[in-house]
Structure formats: C-alpha cells, structure tokens
Short mmCIF file of C-alpha atoms in Angstrom, two decimals:
data_model
loop_
_atom_site.label_atom_id
_atom_site.label_comp_id
_atom_site.label_asym_id
_atom_site.label_seq_id
_atom_site.Cartn_x
_atom_site.Cartn_y
_atom_site.Cartn_z
CA MET H 1 26.45 21.11 -26.38
CA ARG H 2 24.10 20.13 -29.46
CA VAL H 3 23.18 16.98 -29.25
CA GLY H 4 21.35 14.99 -32.76
CA LYS H 5 19.40 11.51 -32.89
CA THR H 6 21.76 9.17 -34.27
CA ILE H 7 20.76 5.78 -35.65
CA GLU H 8 23.92 3.43 -35.72
CA VAL H 9 23.85 -0.77 -36.39
CA TYR H 10 26.48 -3.06 -34.65
CA SER H 11 26.90 -6.47 -34.54
CA LEU H 12 27.47 -7.72 -30.75
CA LYS H 13 31.29 -8.86 -30.71
CA GLY H 14 33.41 -7.93 -28.11
CA LYS H 15 35.15 -4.99 -30.45
CA ASP H 16 31.41 -3.46 -31.32
CA ILE H 17 30.58 -3.52 -27.71
CA ASP H 18 32.95 -1.43 -26.71
CA ARG H 19 32.15 0.82 -29.70
CA ILE H 20 29.04 0.92 -28.68
CA SER H 21 30.20 1.59 -25.39
CA GLU H 22 32.53 4.32 -26.54
CA LYS H 23 29.31 6.11 -28.34
CA ILE H 24 26.87 6.34 -25.19
CA GLN H 25 30.45 7.80 -23.47
CA GLU H 26 30.42 10.73 -25.90
CA PHE H 27 26.68 10.59 -26.07
CA LEU H 28 26.49 11.95 -22.84
CA ARG H 29 29.54 13.35 -22.36
CA LYS H 30 27.72 16.08 -24.46
CA LEU H 31 24.94 16.27 -22.04
CA ASP H 32 27.92 17.76 -19.32
CA MET H 33 27.41 14.79 -17.10
CA GLU H 34 29.64 14.00 -14.41
CA SER H 35 32.16 11.80 -15.48
CA LYS H 36 31.35 8.81 -12.38
CA ASN H 37 27.47 9.07 -14.02
CA ILE H 38 28.34 8.12 -16.79
CA THR H 39 30.90 5.35 -16.14
CA ARG H 40 28.54 3.39 -14.08
CA ILE H 41 25.69 4.06 -16.97
CA ARG H 42 28.34 2.71 -19.35
CA LEU H 43 29.11 -0.41 -17.44
CA SER H 44 25.08 -1.09 -16.53
CA MET H 45 24.75 -0.94 -20.62
CA GLU H 46 27.38 -3.13 -21.18
CA ASP H 47 26.66 -5.66 -19.17
CA ILE H 48 22.75 -5.92 -20.09
CA LEU H 49 24.63 -6.24 -23.91
CA LEU H 50 26.79 -9.03 -22.52
CA ASP H 51 23.52 -11.15 -21.65
CA MET H 52 22.07 -10.32 -25.26
CA ARG H 53 25.16 -11.38 -26.74
CA GLU H 54 24.96 -14.54 -24.72
CA ARG H 55 21.28 -15.16 -25.74
CA PHE H 56 21.23 -14.94 -29.27
CA GLY H 57 25.04 -14.72 -29.86
CA GLU H 58 27.37 -12.18 -31.44
CA ASP H 59 26.84 -12.24 -35.13
CA VAL H 60 23.18 -10.48 -34.52
CA SER H 61 22.76 -7.13 -35.09
CA CYS H 62 21.96 -4.30 -32.36
CA ILE H 63 20.36 -0.64 -33.21
CA LEU H 64 21.95 1.78 -30.86
CA ILE H 65 19.49 5.01 -31.21
CA MET H 66 20.47 8.45 -28.81
CA GLY H 67 18.95 11.17 -29.07
CA LYS H 68 16.14 13.64 -27.45
CA GLN H 69 12.56 12.83 -27.08
CA TRP H 70 9.99 16.40 -26.21
CA GLY H 71 13.61 17.61 -24.55
CA GLN H 72 14.53 14.81 -22.39
CA PRO H 73 18.07 12.60 -23.52
CA PHE H 74 17.45 8.70 -24.35
CA ILE H 75 19.23 6.26 -25.17
CA ARG H 76 17.44 3.05 -26.74
CA MET H 77 19.15 -0.55 -27.42
CA GLU H 78 17.47 -3.48 -30.36
CA VAL H 79 18.33 -6.52 -30.63
CA GLN H 80 16.26 -8.90 -32.68
CA GLY H 81 14.79 -12.44 -31.51
CA GLU H 82 12.85 -14.31 -29.35
CA ARG H 83 10.91 -12.26 -26.01
CA PHE H 84 14.32 -11.92 -23.64
CA ASN H 85 14.69 -9.50 -21.24
CA PRO H 86 18.13 -8.83 -20.15
CA LEU H 87 16.37 -7.05 -16.82
CA GLU H 88 14.66 -10.01 -15.61
CA HIS H 89 17.91 -12.15 -16.26
CA GLU H 90 19.99 -9.98 -14.44
CA ALA H 91 17.64 -10.79 -11.15
CA GLN H 92 18.32 -14.28 -11.09
CA ALA H 93 21.52 -13.70 -11.63
CA GLU H 94 24.17 -15.31 -8.85
CA TYR H 95 24.84 -11.73 -7.27
CA GLY H 96 21.51 -9.57 -8.35
CA ASP H 97 20.79 -6.94 -10.77
CA TRP H 98 23.84 -5.22 -10.03
CA SER H 99 23.38 -3.16 -13.09
CA ARG H 100 20.05 -2.05 -12.64
CA ARG H 101 20.14 -1.83 -9.51
CA LEU H 102 22.91 0.76 -10.03
CA LEU H 103 21.10 3.26 -12.89
CA ILE H 104 18.05 3.23 -10.73
CA ASN H 105 20.07 4.51 -6.66
CA MET H 106 21.17 7.31 -9.56
CA GLY H 107 17.16 7.85 -10.38
CA LEU H 108 17.08 6.37 -13.66
CA LYS H 109 15.18 4.01 -14.35
CA PRO H 110 15.79 1.37 -17.48
CA LEU H 111 12.37 -0.14 -19.62
CA TYR H 112 12.38 -3.41 -21.42
CA LEU H 113 9.99 -3.46 -24.38
CA TYR H 114 9.35 -6.02 -27.23
CA LYS H 115 7.78 -4.74 -30.38
CA SER H 116 7.97 -5.94 -33.71
CA GLY H 117 10.42 -9.21 -32.71
CA LYS H 118 12.77 -6.83 -31.20
CA ASN H 119 14.02 -6.65 -27.75
CA GLN H 120 14.30 -2.90 -26.76
CA ILE H 121 16.02 -1.40 -23.70
CA LEU H 122 15.17 2.46 -23.19
CA LEU H 123 16.99 4.44 -21.20
CA LYS H 124 15.43 8.18 -19.95
CA LEU H 125 18.02 10.63 -19.09
CA HIS H 126 17.44 13.67 -16.93
CA LYS H 127 16.46 16.63 -18.75
CA LYS H 128 18.67 19.40 -17.57
CA GLN H 129 17.19 21.96 -15.44
CA ILE H 130 17.39 25.51 -14.14
CA ASN H 131 18.68 24.48 -10.42
CA PRO H 132 15.96 24.89 -8.33
CA VAL H 133 17.30 27.46 -6.01
CA LEU H 134 17.61 30.11 -8.54
CA LYS H 135 13.75 28.86 -9.28
CA LEU H 136 13.23 29.02 -5.64
CA VAL H 137 14.25 32.73 -5.11
CA LEU H 138 13.31 34.00 -8.11
CA ALA H 139 9.00 32.81 -6.74
CA VAL H 140 9.86 34.23 -3.36
CA VAL H 141 11.27 37.61 -5.58
CA LEU H 142 8.53 38.04 -7.37
CA ALA H 143 5.94 37.21 -4.49
CA ILE H 144 7.35 39.71 -2.93
CA ALA H 145 7.48 42.22 -5.31
CA LEU H 146 3.65 41.74 -6.07
CA GLY H 147 2.65 41.84 -2.71
CA ILE H 148 4.14 45.02 -2.15
CA LEU H 149 2.47 46.49 -4.82
CA GLY H 150 -0.91 44.60 -3.97
CA ARG H 151 -0.45 46.19 -0.35
CA MET H 152 -1.63 48.70 -2.13
CA MET H 153 -4.60 48.38 -4.05
CA PRO H 154 -8.51 49.07 -2.22
CA ALA H 155 -9.12 45.79 0.44
CA ASP H 156 -12.12 44.59 -1.00
CA MET H 157 -9.89 44.48 -4.07
CA ARG H 158 -7.11 42.59 -2.09
CA THR H 159 -9.68 40.16 -0.93
CA PHE H 160 -10.75 39.30 -4.30
CA TRP H 161 -7.35 38.38 -5.55
CA GLY H 162 -6.55 37.10 -1.96
CA GLU H 163 -9.46 34.49 -1.63
CA GLY H 164 -10.99 35.07 -4.83
CA ILE H 165 -8.05 33.86 -7.26
CA LEU H 166 -4.66 32.89 -5.41
CA THR H 167 -6.15 30.61 -2.26
CA PRO H 168 -8.86 28.53 -4.94
CA VAL H 169 -5.46 28.27 -6.93
CA PHE H 170 -3.78 26.97 -4.11
CA ASP H 171 -6.17 24.64 -2.46
CA SER H 172 -6.51 22.99 -6.01
CA PHE H 173 -2.24 22.44 -5.82
CA LEU H 174 -2.73 20.92 -2.58
CA GLY H 175 -5.83 18.48 -3.44
CA ALA H 176 -4.05 17.20 -6.44
CA LEU H 177 -1.21 16.89 -3.82
CA SER H 178 -3.16 14.95 -1.53
CA THR H 179 -4.73 12.65 -4.39
CA VAL H 180 -1.19 11.21 -5.21
CA ALA H 181 -0.01 11.24 -1.71
CA GLY H 182 -1.26 8.15 -0.86
CA PRO H 183 -0.81 5.56 -3.77
CA MET H 184 2.81 7.40 -3.86
CA ILE H 185 3.65 6.28 -0.47
CA PHE H 186 2.25 3.25 -0.70
CA LEU H 187 4.94 2.11 -3.81
CA SER H 188 7.47 3.64 -2.62
CA VAL H 189 7.36 1.41 0.69
CA ALA H 190 6.26 -1.73 -1.11
CA TRP H 191 8.43 -1.37 -3.64
CA GLY H 192 11.10 -0.21 -1.90
CA ILE H 193 11.01 -3.22 0.21
CA TYR H 194 10.47 -6.14 -2.62
CA SER H 195 14.15 -4.22 -4.18
CA ILE H 196 16.30 -5.76 -1.69
CA GLY H 197 16.11 -8.84 -3.82
CA ASP H 198 15.55 -12.00 -1.73
CA THR H 199 14.89 -13.24 1.76
CA ALA H 200 18.64 -14.42 1.77
CA THR H 201 20.09 -10.92 1.41
CA LEU H 202 17.30 -9.80 4.09
CA GLY H 203 18.43 -11.95 6.46
CA VAL H 204 22.31 -11.79 6.21
CA ILE H 205 22.06 -7.58 6.48
CA GLY H 206 18.80 -6.77 5.87
CA LYS H 207 17.32 -7.39 9.02
CA LYS H 208 20.46 -5.82 11.10
CA MET H 209 20.54 -2.48 9.20
CA MET H 210 17.04 -2.00 8.99
CA LEU H 211 16.81 -2.03 12.21
CA ARG H 212 19.59 0.17 12.93
CA PHE H 213 18.27 2.74 10.55
CA THR H 214 14.64 2.97 12.19
CA GLY H 215 16.75 2.78 15.90
CA ALA H 216 19.20 5.95 14.74
CA THR H 217 16.40 7.50 13.15
CA PHE H 218 13.44 7.62 16.07
CA LEU H 219 17.01 8.08 18.26
CA LEU H 220 18.35 11.04 16.56
CA THR H 221 15.05 12.46 16.24
CA ALA H 222 14.46 12.10 19.96
CA VAL H 223 17.60 13.97 21.25
CA SER H 224 16.68 16.63 18.54
CA ALA H 225 13.31 17.09 20.24
CA VAL H 226 14.81 17.45 23.68
CA MET H 227 17.21 20.21 22.36
CA SER H 228 14.91 22.27 20.44
CA LEU H 229 12.70 22.58 24.04
CA PRO H 230 14.38 26.27 25.11
CA PHE H 231 13.87 27.48 21.48
CA PHE H 232 9.45 27.19 21.26
CA LYS H 233 6.89 27.59 23.90
CA VAL H 234 6.44 23.94 25.41
CA ASN H 235 4.22 22.97 28.12
CA MET H 236 6.14 19.84 29.68
CA SER H 237 4.38 19.34 33.09
CA VAL H 238 3.64 16.09 34.23
CA GLU H 239 1.19 17.49 37.03
CA ASN H 240 -0.76 19.25 33.80
CA MET H 241 -0.83 15.54 32.10
CA ASP H 242 -3.83 12.95 32.16
CA GLY H 243 -4.77 9.34 31.97
CA SER H 244 -6.16 10.58 28.47
CA GLN H 245 -3.68 12.29 26.88
CA LEU H 246 -1.03 9.18 27.64
CA GLY H 247 -4.00 7.50 26.38
CA SER H 248 -4.40 9.18 22.81
CA VAL H 249 -0.70 8.35 22.12
CA PHE H 250 -1.49 4.58 23.11
CA GLN H 251 -4.04 4.63 20.84
CA MET H 252 -2.76 6.66 17.51
CA LEU H 253 -0.18 3.23 18.13
CA LEU H 254 -3.26 1.03 18.10
CA ASP H 255 -4.72 2.87 14.88
CA ILE H 256 -2.11 2.11 13.02
CA ILE H 257 -3.35 -1.52 12.05
CA PRO H 258 -6.31 -1.02 9.64
CA GLU H 259 -9.45 -1.85 9.82
CA ASN H 260 -10.00 -2.62 6.37
CA ILE H 261 -7.42 -2.31 3.00
CA ILE H 262 -10.02 0.80 1.30
CA GLN H 263 -10.19 3.15 4.64
CA PRO H 264 -6.72 4.14 4.40
CA PHE H 265 -6.25 5.40 0.88
CA ALA H 266 -10.08 7.21 1.37
CA GLU H 267 -9.28 8.70 4.23
CA GLY H 268 -5.39 9.79 3.31
CA ASN H 269 -4.70 7.72 6.30
CA SER H 270 -0.45 7.94 5.89
CA MET H 271 0.08 5.46 8.73
CA GLN H 272 -1.98 2.82 8.21
CA ILE H 273 -1.04 3.07 4.45
CA ILE H 274 2.69 2.49 5.02
CA VAL H 275 2.02 -0.92 7.58
CA ILE H 276 -0.38 -2.12 3.96
CA ALA H 277 2.80 -1.59 2.08
CA ALA H 278 5.04 -2.99 4.38
CA ALA H 279 2.69 -6.10 4.31
CA VAL H 280 2.21 -6.53 0.87
CA GLY H 281 5.95 -6.39 -0.05
CA ILE H 282 7.47 -8.39 2.46
CA ALA H 283 5.16 -10.38 1.38
CA MET H 284 6.01 -10.05 -2.59
CA LEU H 285 9.90 -10.71 -0.87
CA ILE H 286 8.74 -13.97 0.63
CA LEU H 287 7.14 -15.42 -2.48
CA GLY H 288 9.17 -14.22 -4.95
CA GLU H 289 8.53 -15.61 -8.47
CA GLN H 290 5.58 -16.55 -7.76
CA THR H 291 4.62 -12.84 -7.13
CA VAL H 292 6.84 -11.94 -10.76
CA GLY H 293 3.01 -10.52 -11.80
CA ALA H 294 2.49 -8.64 -8.86
CA ALA H 295 6.05 -6.95 -8.67
CA LYS H 296 5.57 -6.02 -12.25
CA LEU H 297 2.27 -4.16 -11.77
CA VAL H 298 3.30 -2.56 -8.26
CA GLU H 299 6.63 -1.54 -10.07
CA GLN H 300 5.04 0.16 -13.06
CA ALA H 301 2.29 1.65 -10.88
CA ASP H 302 5.50 2.97 -8.79
CA TYR H 303 7.11 4.39 -12.25
CA ILE H 304 3.71 6.21 -12.95
CA VAL H 305 3.04 7.92 -9.70
CA GLN H 306 6.54 8.74 -9.13
CA TYR H 307 6.69 10.91 -13.02
CA ILE H 308 3.32 12.76 -11.37
CA MET H 309 4.51 13.46 -8.54
CA GLU H 310 8.18 15.10 -10.16
CA PHE H 311 5.69 16.90 -12.52
CA ILE H 312 4.05 18.72 -9.35
CA SER H 313 7.28 18.79 -7.64
CA SER H 314 8.64 20.96 -10.90
CA ILE H 315 5.62 23.15 -10.50
CA VAL H 316 5.77 23.80 -6.84
CA PRO H 317 7.90 27.11 -7.13
CA PHE H 318 4.93 28.59 -8.86
CA PHE H 319 2.82 27.21 -5.91
CA ILE H 320 4.97 28.90 -3.46
CA PHE H 321 4.90 32.63 -5.81
CA VAL H 322 0.93 32.00 -5.10
CA SER H 323 0.79 30.78 -1.33
CA LEU H 324 3.75 33.59 -0.73
CA LEU H 325 1.83 36.44 -2.76
CA GLN H 326 -1.58 35.14 -1.26
CA MET H 327 -0.35 35.98 2.92
CA MET H 328 1.19 39.49 1.83
CA LEU H 329 -2.69 40.07 0.38
CA SER H 330 -3.68 39.02 3.27
CA ASP H 331 -1.93 40.38 6.26
CA SER H 332 -0.17 37.65 6.91
CA LEU H 333 3.00 39.49 7.01
CA ALA H 334 4.43 38.54 10.71
CA GLN H 335 4.17 34.42 9.63
CA ILE H 336 6.76 35.03 7.18
CA ALA H 337 8.96 37.39 9.21
CA GLY H 338 9.15 34.82 11.51
CA ALA H 339 10.46 31.87 9.41
CA TRP H 340 13.74 32.71 10.05
CA LYS H 341 13.21 30.72 13.26
CA PRO H 342 13.07 26.92 12.09
CA ILE H 343 15.84 27.58 9.96
CA ALA H 344 17.73 28.81 12.32
CA VAL H 345 17.12 26.04 14.89
CA TYR H 346 17.32 23.29 11.95
CA VAL H 347 20.48 24.62 11.12
CA LEU H 348 21.94 24.48 14.63
CA LEU H 349 20.33 21.25 15.73
CA ILE H 350 21.68 19.62 12.51
CA LEU H 351 24.91 21.22 13.32
CA VAL H 352 25.30 19.81 16.39
CA LEU H 353 23.64 16.43 15.48
CA LEU H 354 25.97 15.86 12.90
CA ALA H 355 29.19 16.39 15.19
CA GLY H 356 28.60 14.78 17.92
CA VAL H 357 28.18 11.83 15.34
CA LEU H 358 31.41 12.08 13.41
CA LEU H 359 32.69 12.43 16.70
CA TYR H 360 32.15 9.64 17.61
CA VAL H 361 32.82 7.57 14.81
CA SER H 362 36.46 9.37 14.56
CA LEU H 363 36.67 8.16 18.29
CA LYS H 364 35.65 4.74 17.64
CA GLU H 365 37.57 3.90 14.46
CA ARG H 366 40.48 6.26 15.51
CA ILE H 367 40.24 8.46 12.84
CA ASN H 368 40.88 12.02 12.37
CA PHE H 369 38.19 14.22 13.26
CA ILE H 370 38.90 16.41 10.34
CA LEU H 371 40.24 14.10 8.00
CA LEU H 372 36.48 12.52 8.45
CA VAL H 373 34.74 16.07 7.68
CA ARG H 374 37.18 16.37 4.47
CA LYS H 375 36.20 12.65 3.29
CA LEU H 376 32.56 13.46 3.28
CA PHE H 377 32.32 16.41 2.79
CA PRO H 378 32.14 16.44 -1.03
CA THR H 379 29.16 14.14 -0.98
CA PHE H 380 27.65 16.44 1.46
CA LEU H 381 27.93 19.52 -1.05
CA ILE H 382 26.43 18.31 -4.11
CA ALA H 383 23.14 16.86 -2.00
CA LEU H 384 23.35 20.87 0.00
CA THR H 385 23.58 21.69 -4.00
CA THR H 386 20.67 19.94 -5.90
CA ALA H 387 18.59 18.28 -2.62
CA SER H 388 19.04 14.95 -4.57
CA SER H 389 19.91 11.63 -2.99
CA SER H 390 20.31 10.41 -7.16
CA ALA H 391 23.02 13.09 -7.96
CA ALA H 392 24.95 12.97 -4.98
CA PHE H 393 24.91 8.93 -5.37
CA GLY H 394 27.61 8.27 -7.28
CA THR H 395 30.48 10.51 -5.89
CA ASN H 396 28.65 8.66 -2.53
CA MET H 397 29.53 5.24 -3.54
CA SER H 398 33.04 5.76 -4.69
CA CYS H 399 33.44 7.71 -1.41
CA CYS H 400 32.32 4.49 0.71
CA GLU H 401 34.67 1.86 -1.52
CA GLU H 402 37.69 4.22 -2.09
CA LYS H 403 37.84 6.38 1.08
CA LEU H 404 36.21 4.96 3.96
CA GLY H 405 37.09 1.79 3.72
CA ILE H 406 33.74 -0.11 3.53
CA ASN H 407 33.25 -3.27 2.12
CA SER H 408 31.31 -3.27 -1.07
CA ARG H 409 29.50 -5.70 -0.19
CA ILE H 410 27.90 -3.24 2.25
CA ALA H 411 27.85 -0.18 0.38
CA ASN H 412 26.31 -2.00 -2.82
CA PHE H 413 23.36 -2.67 -0.72
CA GLY H 414 23.37 -0.44 2.45
CA LEU H 415 23.53 2.69 0.52
CA PRO H 416 20.63 2.16 -2.13
CA LEU H 417 18.36 0.92 1.14
CA GLY H 418 20.16 3.97 3.49
CA ILE H 419 19.17 6.79 1.01
CA VAL H 420 15.31 5.10 1.06
CA MET H 421 14.65 4.17 4.50
CA TYR H 422 17.54 6.26 6.64
CA MET H 423 16.59 10.19 6.65
CA PRO H 424 17.41 11.72 9.75
CA GLY H 425 17.64 15.08 8.75
CA SER H 426 14.21 14.79 7.20
CA ALA H 427 12.77 13.52 10.45
CA VAL H 428 14.52 16.29 12.15
CA ASN H 429 13.17 18.81 9.56
CA PHE H 430 9.76 17.54 10.14
CA LEU H 431 9.60 17.38 13.74
CA VAL H 432 11.27 21.07 13.92
CA VAL H 433 8.29 22.61 11.31
CA GLY H 434 5.56 20.84 13.58
CA MET H 435 7.00 22.39 16.42
CA TYR H 436 7.08 25.57 15.30
CA MET H 437 3.65 25.65 13.10
CA ALA H 438 1.85 24.66 16.69
CA GLU H 439 3.66 27.77 17.71
CA SER H 440 2.43 29.51 15.56
CA TYR H 441 -1.20 27.94 15.50
CA GLN H 442 -1.46 28.36 19.16
CA THR H 443 -1.64 24.72 19.35
CA GLU H 444 -0.13 23.84 22.02
CA ILE H 445 3.02 21.25 22.83
CA ASN H 446 2.92 19.26 25.58
CA LEU H 447 4.70 15.81 26.47
CA SER H 448 1.68 14.06 24.99
CA TRP H 449 2.19 15.66 22.00
CA MET H 450 5.39 15.58 21.96
CA LEU H 451 5.85 11.58 21.88
CA THR H 452 3.13 11.84 19.02
CA ALA H 453 5.60 14.15 16.52
CA ILE H 454 8.61 12.00 17.09
CA LEU H 455 6.70 9.05 16.14
CA LEU H 456 5.15 10.62 13.44
CA SER H 457 8.77 12.68 12.35
CA GLY H 458 10.04 9.25 12.22
CA ILE H 459 8.12 7.06 10.16
CA LEU H 460 7.13 9.71 7.90
CA ALA H 461 11.10 10.30 7.32
CA ILE H 462 11.13 6.19 6.37
CA ALA H 463 8.52 6.59 4.41
CA THR H 464 9.38 10.00 2.15
CA PRO H 465 10.48 8.96 -1.11
CA PRO H 466 14.26 10.24 -2.09
CA ILE H 467 13.17 12.90 -4.58
CA PRO H 468 12.52 16.94 -4.52
CA GLY H 469 9.83 17.60 -3.06
CA GLY H 470 8.78 14.31 -1.57
CA GLY H 471 8.18 15.39 2.01
CA LEU H 472 5.50 17.80 0.79
CA THR H 473 3.26 14.88 0.64
CA CYS H 474 3.84 13.70 4.24
CA TYR H 475 2.96 16.72 5.89
CA THR H 476 -0.84 17.12 5.71
CA VAL H 477 -0.85 13.62 7.37
CA MET H 478 1.56 15.20 9.93
CA PHE H 479 -0.60 18.08 11.21
CA LEU H 480 -3.99 16.27 10.78
CA GLN H 481 -2.57 14.35 13.84
CA LEU H 482 -0.70 17.08 15.85
CA GLY H 483 -3.90 19.42 15.70
CA ILE H 484 -2.18 22.62 13.64
CA PRO H 485 -4.80 23.79 11.12
CA GLU H 486 -4.47 23.65 6.96
CA GLU H 487 -3.33 26.67 7.16
CA ALA H 488 -0.07 25.99 7.87
CA LEU H 489 0.60 23.98 4.67
CA ALA H 490 1.03 27.47 2.59
CA LEU H 491 4.39 28.88 4.53
CA THR H 492 5.32 24.76 5.25
CA MET H 493 5.96 24.59 1.44
CA THR H 494 8.39 26.87 1.00
CA LEU H 495 9.98 25.73 4.29
CA ASP H 496 9.78 22.38 3.20
CA LEU H 497 11.87 23.60 -0.05
CA ILE H 498 14.45 25.24 1.94
CA PHE H 499 15.11 22.24 4.78
CA ASP H 500 15.01 19.58 1.67
CA PHE H 501 18.65 21.00 0.53
CA MET H 502 19.55 21.21 3.99
CA ALA H 503 17.85 17.36 5.11
CA THR H 504 19.21 15.97 2.06
CA ALA H 505 23.00 16.28 2.63
CA ALA H 506 22.64 15.87 6.52
CA SER H 507 21.08 12.72 6.03
CA GLN H 508 23.88 11.43 3.00
CA THR H 509 26.20 12.54 6.19
CA PHE H 510 24.53 10.39 8.76
CA LEU H 511 24.01 7.75 6.38
CA GLN H 512 27.57 7.23 5.69
CA ALA H 513 28.41 7.27 9.31
CA GLU H 514 26.33 4.77 9.96
CA LEU H 515 27.62 2.68 7.01
CA ILE H 516 30.92 2.71 8.46
CA LEU H 517 29.58 1.94 11.79
CA GLN H 518 27.89 -0.99 10.74
CA ALA H 519 30.47 -1.90 7.99
CA ASP H 520 33.01 -2.45 11.49
CA LYS H 521 30.48 -4.49 13.86
CA LEU H 522 30.37 -6.87 10.63
CA GLU H 523 34.18 -6.81 9.77
CA LEU H 524 34.01 -5.57 6.15
CA LEU H 525 35.55 -1.98 7.31
CA ASN H 526 38.67 -1.63 5.87
CA ARG H 527 40.37 0.41 8.54
CA ASN H 528 44.14 1.43 6.53
CA VAL H 529 41.69 2.87 3.83
CA LEU H 530 39.58 4.73 6.44
CA GLN H 531 42.77 6.04 8.27
CA GLU H 532 44.57 6.58 4.66
CA SER H 533 44.96 10.79 4.62
CA ASN H 534 45.29 10.53 0.86
#
C-alpha cells in the first residue's frame, strides 16, 4: 500500500494522545508490520508522550510527522519547549527505560534531537526488503550459470577474469569487513554490557544469567565437538601431543590480555578487543551517571558502525556471487561440491542438541515434550525464515510470558540479554565450519586444535552482534588462530549466509529453554501456564 507523508498537530491531552496512537497504528498497518510489533511501538510512543505531558503540561502542541525519506519509513514527534529528553528520563525511572528497550530489541533505535526549540523523537523503521533467501538463491544460480559459461573460455581469459577482476574485488570487500570488524565487536560488547541498566539489576539477576549463558554456550559447543569427531579427519591421539601443543593453548589464554589499548585494533585481535570492551562496559555500568558522556559517545558510535555493517551485510549476496564465480573459474569445483557436508553435519548436531535440551526441560518441568515443541515452534519458524532475532522478538516475548509462564521480570531482562549473549547455534556453526575448512585445506585437527576451536567458537558467538551477517566479521579472526588459510573465506561467506538462518532459529529455541530453567530456579515460573495445552 502506498504510504504518503502526513503532518498533523495535536495537544497532549489524553484524548489527543489516543488519536496520535491510533494514527501511528494506521501508518504501521500500511507498512504490513506484524500486529504484535505494531502494539509494542504504539505503547512505546505513548509512554514517551506521557513523559512529555508530565514535563510540559497537556496544552502544549505536539506535531506528528510520518512518511518515508529515501525509501525508509519514519515517525517523528515534535514538542515545543525547553530541552527535555524523555529517553534519558525513562532510564532514571523506577522500572528503567522499558519502552526504549522494547524498540531496541525489535531492531529499532529511537533518537532524540533538539532543534529550533523543539524536542524531537525520531523513529526510523525498517525498509521493506527482498527476502534474503531469494537474494541468496539468485546470487548462487547466477554465479553457477555464468561459471558454466566461463568454463568454455580459454584458460588465459579465465585467469584474467578470475585473478585480475574478481579476486581484487573480493579482497576489497574482505578489507572493508576487517576494517569494521574490530570497532563493531568492541561497541557491541561495551554497549551490550552498559545497556543492562544498573549494577543492582546486574547483581540480582544479571550475574547468574550471564554465567549460565556463558557456561551453557561452552557446554553445548564442547558436546557438539565430541559428536562431530566421526565426520571429520581428526587426530586425537594423546601420543602425538607434546608440551608445546598444550602450551600453545595456555599461551592463547594468556594472550587474551592486551599489552596496550591500540595494538588489538591495529592487528584485529578480536579476543583482546572483547576484553577491552568488557572492561569499558563494566566500568561505565559501575560509574553510572559519571560516564553519561562516554556512554552517549559509545551509543552513537555503535549506531554508525551498525549502520555501516548492515549496509555491508546487505551487499553480501553480490560478493557471494563474486566468490562463487571466481571459484568456478579457478578450478575449485571440488570445494563447492563438498559444501553439503558441513551443512548436513550442522543440521544433525543442532537437531540432536535441541532434542536433548528440550527433553531435559520437559522432564524437569513435567511438560509434554510435543506440547513444548509446539509452543516454541512459532518463534523458531520466524527466526528461521528471517535470520533475525529482532524480527522474532515480538513473538518470542509473547511466547515467554503467555505460553511458557516466564515471569515478566525474567523475560524483560533475560530475553534482550540472551539475544546478545546466548547464541549456542552460532557457536556450533563456527565450530563445524572451522573443522570443515581445516579438513579441506589440510590443516591438522588434533586435541590442542579442538580445545582452541571450542574456546574461540564460544567467545566469538558471545561477541557476534545479533544481526544478519554479523558472524562474517568473526571468521577472519578464527581462521587466523586455527591456521586455516584466508582462501577459505570465499566459500565460508556463502556457507555463513545459509548457516545464519539455522543458527538464529536454534539460538532462539535454546534461549527460551534456558529462560524456563532460570525462571524455575528463581521461583518466577508459572507451571500452570507452562503446562496448559491451549
């Protein structure tokens, strides 16, 4: 449906706030947005207007502007008066900035601006995009078709196109990816920790959740590593182990601590960047209002880098086309033909792990296994078809509170935190891809290699931002640490886009299961709701 730009003026009286809310709802419906997300945006904007009314009174005028700019839908509300940021006001409220978090967890970030004596709240909505699965299929089909035609060209012509044109283009893309990777990981981790809200929240619930999320991620990764041994060429003989191999694992743990603050960013050492980011995030969290300026800087820098990364992710299908075409022209067909193996192994591992975790939950909480699967399936399906935890957030939250009986205190805090921190699906993804690429490029997989891979997979899964294509930034670091050549990144990029759908869906289901267990442990689980069949 065509969406035109509208400008309307209201007061902040109760009746007019209701009208503004209805207008926003109508606008969002024209964008074909999911009804649950419409409700969440509407409630969040209402909450902001109520804060404005409390500050300026009900007779002040509010200008509502809605439409599209450069193809991107937006909602802007303007209230005349002295400078007042309702987003900061919410952060200091008794229950925290719940409405702002509600939007952020849907992948939307409201912005406050003060221009010409007007307090402005700007909410940019997602553009309607082509289904990422369709873009991936088109890229692969086009690359294969042109690759078959290219195979008919003379060898010197294939070399010119492959090494003279396609390889430099692909290398430039990897350079851009590497440039953004370090800052993105730093800002994602630092802002994620600071966004917890306050040390009180962190102390009561956060510490336990973070420890359980971290422990469960490494446990599931280790179990998947053991399960994957029969599918790859692995030398686990202890006789071939020497002190230097085990020492290299210990040294890697020591090398996580950076020597200075500049070197990790210059070298792209993500492990050290994560340590620095965690230290900065915790420091800002503890110091609170003393670091408001620094927190704003980190937040705004995060907006910029995330926007750049989303743009890079949006053109990934083009570079998948480039990488596949280059591989077909350079006689790498065997690698492409063997790409089914990591996909099949990953699907098998994830299904077994999911079945095991859900069976444990069903036995512990005395809920029918099939019923539990039925309750979790809608969130799984949305995440599987979109590869986005933000797209599934509305359904996920409703499922946790209304179908799983998880108290809102746990759901409102644990779900956003888990989306960032708890991604076992991605950890298993990193591990399987790493093992397959090591085998393909004749890198020996031994015990020390496996321990390093498990550690790296768990850490990088926690550091990966929850956006489509976010895992691409981690492979360069992982391959460097595991001795896998850079050439493996070409095929990995294609595999990552496929894995991204499955990993996101699996991680959301693992998260829901973990929140059930944590809510039960904290006595914040309604078993009657959980066990209801309706």
